[in-house]
Amino acid sequence: MKNFEVEYIKNGKRQKMFLKANDKISAQNIIKNQKSGTIVKVKESKSLPISEQFSSIKDQIIKVLGGGGKVKTPNLVAAVRQLAVMTNAGISIHDSIKEVANSSEDKRLKDIFSVMNDDLNSGLGLTESVEKFRSELGDIFVAMINLGENTGNMADALKKLAAMLQGVWDNQQKFKKAMRYPITIIVAISVAFVVLMLYVVPKFKEIFDELGADLPLPTKFLFSIENILSNYGFVVLGIIIFIIIAFKYLYKRNLEFKKGWDRIVLKIYLIGNIIFFSTMSRFTLIFTELVKSGIPIADALDTAIKMVDNYTLKLKLSTVKIAVQQGVSLTDAFRNTELFESMLIQMISAGEQSGSLDSMLGNVSDYYKMKFDDIIDNISSYVEPILLFFMAGMILLLALGIFMPMWDLGKAVKS
């Protein structure tokens, strides 16, 4: 890849853009897709400007840490809904994609739809074009576009795709909302504790040092924490930041580490239930909608399983697809995972026997959504006992560490 400097005229103004491409022709094609203007000059540049270099470095760091992968879901949902409305109005999918490419404000989404537009112009199928961006758009996107092409009802497929993407996004936002409250409280308590250690405890330490009092164990422990934070505070902060970065890196890059953590996190009080019901709600929602859309059960399972982040749950749900392909009924396959309650298994069994599987799967999806929403709505009542325990522990440590020596000094004065 070489660096190119491209000058072009847009809206009567001469503008400049730097980009990477294999050759001048590729650079011209990229600028045509990204900007609607007249190209004036394309020349090779030895190096990118400082601002572009910093931007490139930032993108590489984000990629290493596991960020910047998929397109932002709200922008993608808006684009899909726009496509659904336009195709439903009788506008060809080709013209619809071209319009989305021109109107989208999301840079990456604009690039993707511009490439799709070029692919359609060159005679490539829409599914083949979308397949190039599977890692960014997601498996659901590819599956529903393929369904729309095969059935000839692209508008309906796009409408269902937008609904599924919105459902997944809402699920993720509720999960973040559930975690925001306890994290905020814990951070606030931690900050208060650090402030007390750095500004209040040293005052008492000076008094006790001058009096030469024999300090009890809680006080020694308290002063040890104060000494570490006062003298090595930035080192401690650096270690914490390093641990967070290392954790994110290992979780994204090391499969064994991910396996171990995903297994442990499901056993943690409250967090395990949040992750479980959040994941199962998302899985059953996608699986149900895909089955309703007419996608074969094995393919629907494959796509839905790819949306599961927790490795332990993904491994168990993957056995369902294998069992179904071997001729095992969906009911028995789900029962063998030991993830579904007996009531849900009975509902799935009734759906299989009566031919109303998609309807029963919808009820299963609603059940997991209800359980997940219940945890979210009552998160404070679940978290408060834990937070009270931590607050009580902090107050007890401060009280014993400060007041026990003072009681001893009071007794010494009386004697």
mmCIF file of N, CA and C in Angstrom, residues 18-84:
data_model
loop_
_atom_site.group_PDB
_atom_site.id
_atom_site.type_symbol
_atom_site.label_atom_id
_atom_site.label_comp_id
_atom_site.label_asym_id
_atom_site.label_seq_id
_atom_site.Cartn_x
_atom_site.Cartn_y
_atom_site.Cartn_z
ATOM 1 N N PHE A 18 -5.775 12.696 1.877
ATOM 2 C CA PHE A 18 -4.680 11.724 1.897
ATOM 3 C C PHE A 18 -5.267 10.339 2.128
ATOM 4 N N LEU A 19 -4.741 9.349 1.398
ATOM 5 C CA LEU A 19 -5.243 7.990 1.545
ATOM 6 C C LEU A 19 -4.179 6.979 1.150
ATOM 7 N N LYS A 20 -4.470 5.703 1.461
ATOM 8 C CA LYS A 20 -3.579 4.603 1.097
ATOM 9 C C LYS A 20 -4.236 3.781 -0.008
ATOM 10 N N ALA A 21 -3.464 3.397 -1.028
ATOM 11 C CA ALA A 21 -3.978 2.589 -2.131
ATOM 12 C C ALA A 21 -2.817 1.864 -2.801
ATOM 13 N N ASN A 22 -3.165 0.886 -3.648
ATOM 14 C CA ASN A 22 -2.126 0.111 -4.326
ATOM 15 C C ASN A 22 -1.486 0.902 -5.477
ATOM 16 N N ASP A 23 -2.320 1.718 -6.173
ATOM 17 C CA ASP A 23 -1.818 2.503 -7.300
ATOM 18 C C ASP A 23 -2.718 3.720 -7.499
ATOM 19 N N LYS A 24 -2.394 4.533 -8.505
ATOM 20 C CA LYS A 24 -3.148 5.768 -8.743
ATOM 21 C C LYS A 24 -4.597 5.494 -9.138
ATOM 22 N N ILE A 25 -4.791 4.449 -9.925
ATOM 23 C CA ILE A 25 -6.156 4.124 -10.364
ATOM 24 C C ILE A 25 -7.024 3.741 -9.161
ATOM 25 N N SER A 26 -6.448 2.940 -8.246
ATOM 26 C CA SER A 26 -7.186 2.552 -7.041
ATOM 27 C C SER A 26 -7.500 3.772 -6.190
ATOM 28 N N ALA A 27 -6.539 4.699 -6.108
ATOM 29 C CA ALA A 27 -6.751 5.931 -5.345
ATOM 30 C C ALA A 27 -7.878 6.761 -5.956
ATOM 31 N N GLN A 28 -7.911 6.846 -7.295
ATOM 32 C CA GLN A 28 -8.976 7.589 -7.974
ATOM 33 C C GLN A 28 -10.340 6.950 -7.718
ATOM 34 N N ASN A 29 -10.395 5.613 -7.745
ATOM 35 C CA ASN A 29 -11.662 4.911 -7.502
ATOM 36 C C ASN A 29 -12.159 5.148 -6.075
ATOM 37 N N ILE A 30 -11.208 5.138 -5.123
ATOM 38 C CA ILE A 30 -11.582 5.357 -3.719
ATOM 39 C C ILE A 30 -12.161 6.742 -3.531
ATOM 40 N N ILE A 31 -11.511 7.746 -4.110
ATOM 41 C CA ILE A 31 -11.983 9.128 -3.944
ATOM 42 C C ILE A 31 -13.331 9.324 -4.643
ATOM 43 N N LYS A 32 -13.557 8.619 -5.758
ATOM 44 C CA LYS A 32 -14.850 8.717 -6.450
ATOM 45 C C LYS A 32 -15.969 8.134 -5.598
ATOM 46 N N ASN A 33 -15.646 7.043 -4.866
ATOM 47 C CA ASN A 33 -16.653 6.402 -4.026
ATOM 48 C C ASN A 33 -16.970 7.217 -2.784
ATOM 49 N N GLN A 34 -15.934 7.869 -2.229
ATOM 50 C CA GLN A 34 -16.093 8.580 -0.960
ATOM 51 C C GLN A 34 -16.546 10.019 -1.139
ATOM 52 N N LYS A 35 -16.132 10.666 -2.202
ATOM 53 C CA LYS A 35 -16.449 12.087 -2.409
ATOM 54 C C LYS A 35 -17.074 12.277 -3.794
ATOM 55 N N SER A 36 -18.116 13.072 -3.841
ATOM 56 C CA SER A 36 -18.719 13.388 -5.143
ATOM 57 C C SER A 36 -18.142 14.710 -5.631
ATOM 58 N N GLY A 37 -17.040 14.633 -6.356
ATOM 59 C CA GLY A 37 -16.370 15.831 -6.845
ATOM 60 C C GLY A 37 -15.535 15.516 -8.074
ATOM 61 N N THR A 38 -14.866 16.537 -8.586
ATOM 62 C CA THR A 38 -14.015 16.376 -9.768
ATOM 63 C C THR A 38 -12.558 16.265 -9.340
ATOM 64 N N ILE A 39 -11.919 15.171 -9.719
ATOM 65 C CA ILE A 39 -10.524 14.947 -9.344
ATOM 66 C C ILE A 39 -9.627 15.837 -10.195
ATOM 67 N N VAL A 40 -8.741 16.578 -9.527
ATOM 68 C CA VAL A 40 -7.815 17.477 -10.212
ATOM 69 C C VAL A 40 -6.461 16.820 -10.382
ATOM 70 N N LYS A 41 -5.955 16.237 -9.298
ATOM 71 C CA LYS A 41 -4.601 15.687 -9.348
ATOM 72 C C LYS A 41 -4.453 14.565 -8.335
ATOM 73 N N VAL A 42 -3.748 13.527 -8.726
ATOM 74 C CA VAL A 42 -3.416 12.423 -7.827
ATOM 75 C C VAL A 42 -1.919 12.192 -7.899
ATOM 76 N N LYS A 43 -1.255 12.318 -6.763
ATOM 77 C CA LYS A 43 0.192 12.088 -6.765
ATOM 78 C C LYS A 43 0.597 11.274 -5.552
ATOM 79 N N GLU A 44 1.663 10.502 -5.747
ATOM 80 C CA GLU A 44 2.155 9.671 -4.655
ATOM 81 C C GLU A 44 2.877 10.542 -3.631
ATOM 82 N N SER A 45 2.652 10.256 -2.356
ATOM 83 C CA SER A 45 3.283 10.997 -1.261
ATOM 84 C C SER A 45 4.183 10.059 -0.472
ATOM 85 N N LYS A 46 5.375 10.540 -0.129
ATOM 86 C CA LYS A 46 6.327 9.694 0.606
ATOM 87 C C LYS A 46 5.815 9.342 1.993
ATOM 88 N N SER A 47 5.144 10.279 2.629
ATOM 89 C CA SER A 47 4.637 10.028 3.983
ATOM 90 C C SER A 47 3.348 10.798 4.196
ATOM 91 N N LEU A 48 2.535 10.320 5.133
ATOM 92 C CA LEU A 48 1.292 10.982 5.476
ATOM 93 C C LEU A 48 1.555 12.167 6.395
ATOM 94 N N PRO A 49 0.669 13.169 6.418
ATOM 95 C CA PRO A 49 0.816 14.277 7.367
ATOM 96 C C PRO A 49 0.762 13.767 8.808
ATOM 97 N N ILE A 50 1.264 14.586 9.731
ATOM 98 C CA ILE A 50 1.310 14.187 11.148
ATOM 99 C C ILE A 50 -0.073 13.811 11.657
ATOM 100 N N SER A 51 -1.099 14.611 11.299
ATOM 101 C CA SER A 51 -2.459 14.342 11.780
ATOM 102 C C SER A 51 -2.956 12.984 11.290
ATOM 103 N N GLU A 52 -2.639 12.657 10.022
ATOM 104 C CA GLU A 52 -3.045 11.369 9.468
ATOM 105 C C GLU A 52 -2.287 10.224 10.132
ATOM 106 N N GLN A 53 -1.002 10.449 10.457
ATOM 107 C CA GLN A 53 -0.217 9.420 11.130
ATOM 108 C C GLN A 53 -0.778 9.129 12.511
ATOM 109 N N PHE A 54 -1.126 10.202 13.247
ATOM 110 C CA PHE A 54 -1.711 10.012 14.577
ATOM 111 C C PHE A 54 -3.038 9.261 14.481
ATOM 112 N N SER A 55 -3.833 9.606 13.464
ATOM 113 C CA SER A 55 -5.118 8.927 13.271
ATOM 114 C C SER A 55 -4.912 7.448 12.971
ATOM 115 N N SER A 56 -3.876 7.150 12.157
ATOM 116 C CA SER A 56 -3.570 5.760 11.831
ATOM 117 C C SER A 56 -3.116 4.982 13.061
ATOM 118 N N ILE A 57 -2.272 5.629 13.875
ATOM 119 C CA ILE A 57 -1.797 4.988 15.107
ATOM 120 C C ILE A 57 -2.958 4.718 16.047
ATOM 121 N N LYS A 58 -3.870 5.709 16.155
ATOM 122 C CA LYS A 58 -5.028 5.556 17.035
ATOM 123 C C LYS A 58 -5.894 4.377 16.581
ATOM 124 N N ASP A 59 -6.103 4.253 15.276
ATOM 125 C CA ASP A 59 -6.908 3.155 14.745
ATOM 126 C C ASP A 59 -6.253 1.805 15.036
ATOM 127 N N GLN A 60 -4.915 1.758 14.942
ATOM 128 C CA GLN A 60 -4.205 0.511 15.224
ATOM 129 C C GLN A 60 -4.334 0.123 16.695
ATOM 130 N N ILE A 61 -4.236 1.126 17.593
ATOM 131 C CA ILE A 61 -4.368 0.859 19.033
ATOM 132 C C ILE A 61 -5.761 0.333 19.346
ATOM 133 N N ILE A 62 -6.789 0.987 18.749
ATOM 134 C CA ILE A 62 -8.170 0.560 18.966
ATOM 135 C C ILE A 62 -8.367 -0.868 18.469
ATOM 136 N N LYS A 63 -7.738 -1.183 17.342
ATOM 137 C CA LYS A 63 -7.861 -2.530 16.777
ATOM 138 C C LYS A 63 -7.213 -3.568 17.685
ATOM 139 N N VAL A 64 -6.035 -3.221 18.255
ATOM 140 C CA VAL A 64 -5.336 -4.139 19.160
ATOM 141 C C VAL A 64 -6.172 -4.420 20.396
ATOM 142 N N LEU A 65 -6.849 -3.368 20.908
ATOM 143 C CA LEU A 65 -7.656 -3.505 22.116
ATOM 144 C C LEU A 65 -9.018 -4.121 21.830
ATOM 145 N N GLY A 66 -9.251 -4.434 20.582
ATOM 146 C CA GLY A 66 -10.505 -5.113 20.250
ATOM 147 C C GLY A 66 -11.643 -4.200 19.885
ATOM 148 N N GLY A 67 -11.398 -2.913 19.720
ATOM 149 C CA GLY A 67 -12.456 -1.968 19.371
ATOM 150 C C GLY A 67 -12.470 -1.691 17.885
ATOM 151 N N GLY A 68 -13.423 -0.883 17.489
ATOM 152 C CA GLY A 68 -13.490 -0.437 16.098
ATOM 153 C C GLY A 68 -13.814 -1.525 15.100
ATOM 154 N N GLY A 69 -14.457 -2.631 15.558
ATOM 155 C CA GLY A 69 -14.737 -3.725 14.654
ATOM 156 C C GLY A 69 -15.946 -3.471 13.772
ATOM 157 N N LYS A 70 -17.140 -3.585 14.361
ATOM 158 C CA LYS A 70 -18.359 -3.469 13.584
ATOM 159 C C LYS A 70 -18.789 -2.011 13.437
ATOM 160 N N VAL A 71 -19.652 -1.813 12.445
ATOM 161 C CA VAL A 71 -20.259 -0.496 12.247
ATOM 162 C C VAL A 71 -21.186 -0.218 13.429
ATOM 163 N N LYS A 72 -21.327 1.063 13.794
ATOM 164 C CA LYS A 72 -22.206 1.425 14.907
ATOM 165 C C LYS A 72 -23.635 1.002 14.580
ATOM 166 N N THR A 73 -24.218 0.234 15.503
ATOM 167 C CA THR A 73 -25.536 -0.349 15.258
ATOM 168 C C THR A 73 -26.628 0.679 14.974
ATOM 169 N N PRO A 74 -26.738 1.795 15.739
ATOM 170 C CA PRO A 74 -27.804 2.772 15.433
ATOM 171 C C PRO A 74 -27.720 3.306 14.011
ATOM 172 N N ASN A 75 -26.506 3.569 13.528
ATOM 173 C CA ASN A 75 -26.343 4.053 12.157
ATOM 174 C C ASN A 75 -26.725 2.980 11.137
ATOM 175 N N LEU A 76 -26.377 1.740 11.451
ATOM 176 C CA LEU A 76 -26.716 0.636 10.553
ATOM 177 C C LEU A 76 -28.225 0.421 10.512
ATOM 178 N N VAL A 77 -28.887 0.497 11.676
ATOM 179 C CA VAL A 77 -30.347 0.347 11.741
ATOM 180 C C VAL A 77 -31.022 1.430 10.910
ATOM 181 N N ALA A 78 -30.534 2.666 11.037
ATOM 182 C CA ALA A 78 -31.113 3.779 10.270
ATOM 183 C C ALA A 78 -30.960 3.547 8.768
ATOM 184 N N ALA A 79 -29.783 3.042 8.363
ATOM 185 C CA ALA A 79 -29.535 2.780 6.944
ATOM 186 C C ALA A 79 -30.439 1.665 6.420
ATOM 187 N N VAL A 80 -30.596 0.597 7.216
ATOM 188 C CA VAL A 80 -31.438 -0.531 6.795
ATOM 189 C C VAL A 80 -32.900 -0.101 6.697
ATOM 190 N N ARG A 81 -33.345 0.709 7.655
ATOM 191 C CA ARG A 81 -34.731 1.198 7.607
ATOM 192 C C ARG A 81 -34.962 2.080 6.376
ATOM 193 N N GLN A 82 -33.962 2.877 6.046
ATOM 194 C CA GLN A 82 -34.061 3.710 4.847
ATOM 195 C C GLN A 82 -34.156 2.836 3.606
ATOM 196 N N LEU A 83 -33.349 1.778 3.560
ATOM 197 C CA LEU A 83 -33.419 0.843 2.430
ATOM 198 C C LEU A 83 -34.784 0.166 2.352
ATOM 199 N N ALA A 84 -35.321 -0.236 3.536
ATOM 200 C CA ALA A 84 -36.611 -0.921 3.573
ATOM 201 C C ALA A 84 -37.732 -0.024 3.053
#
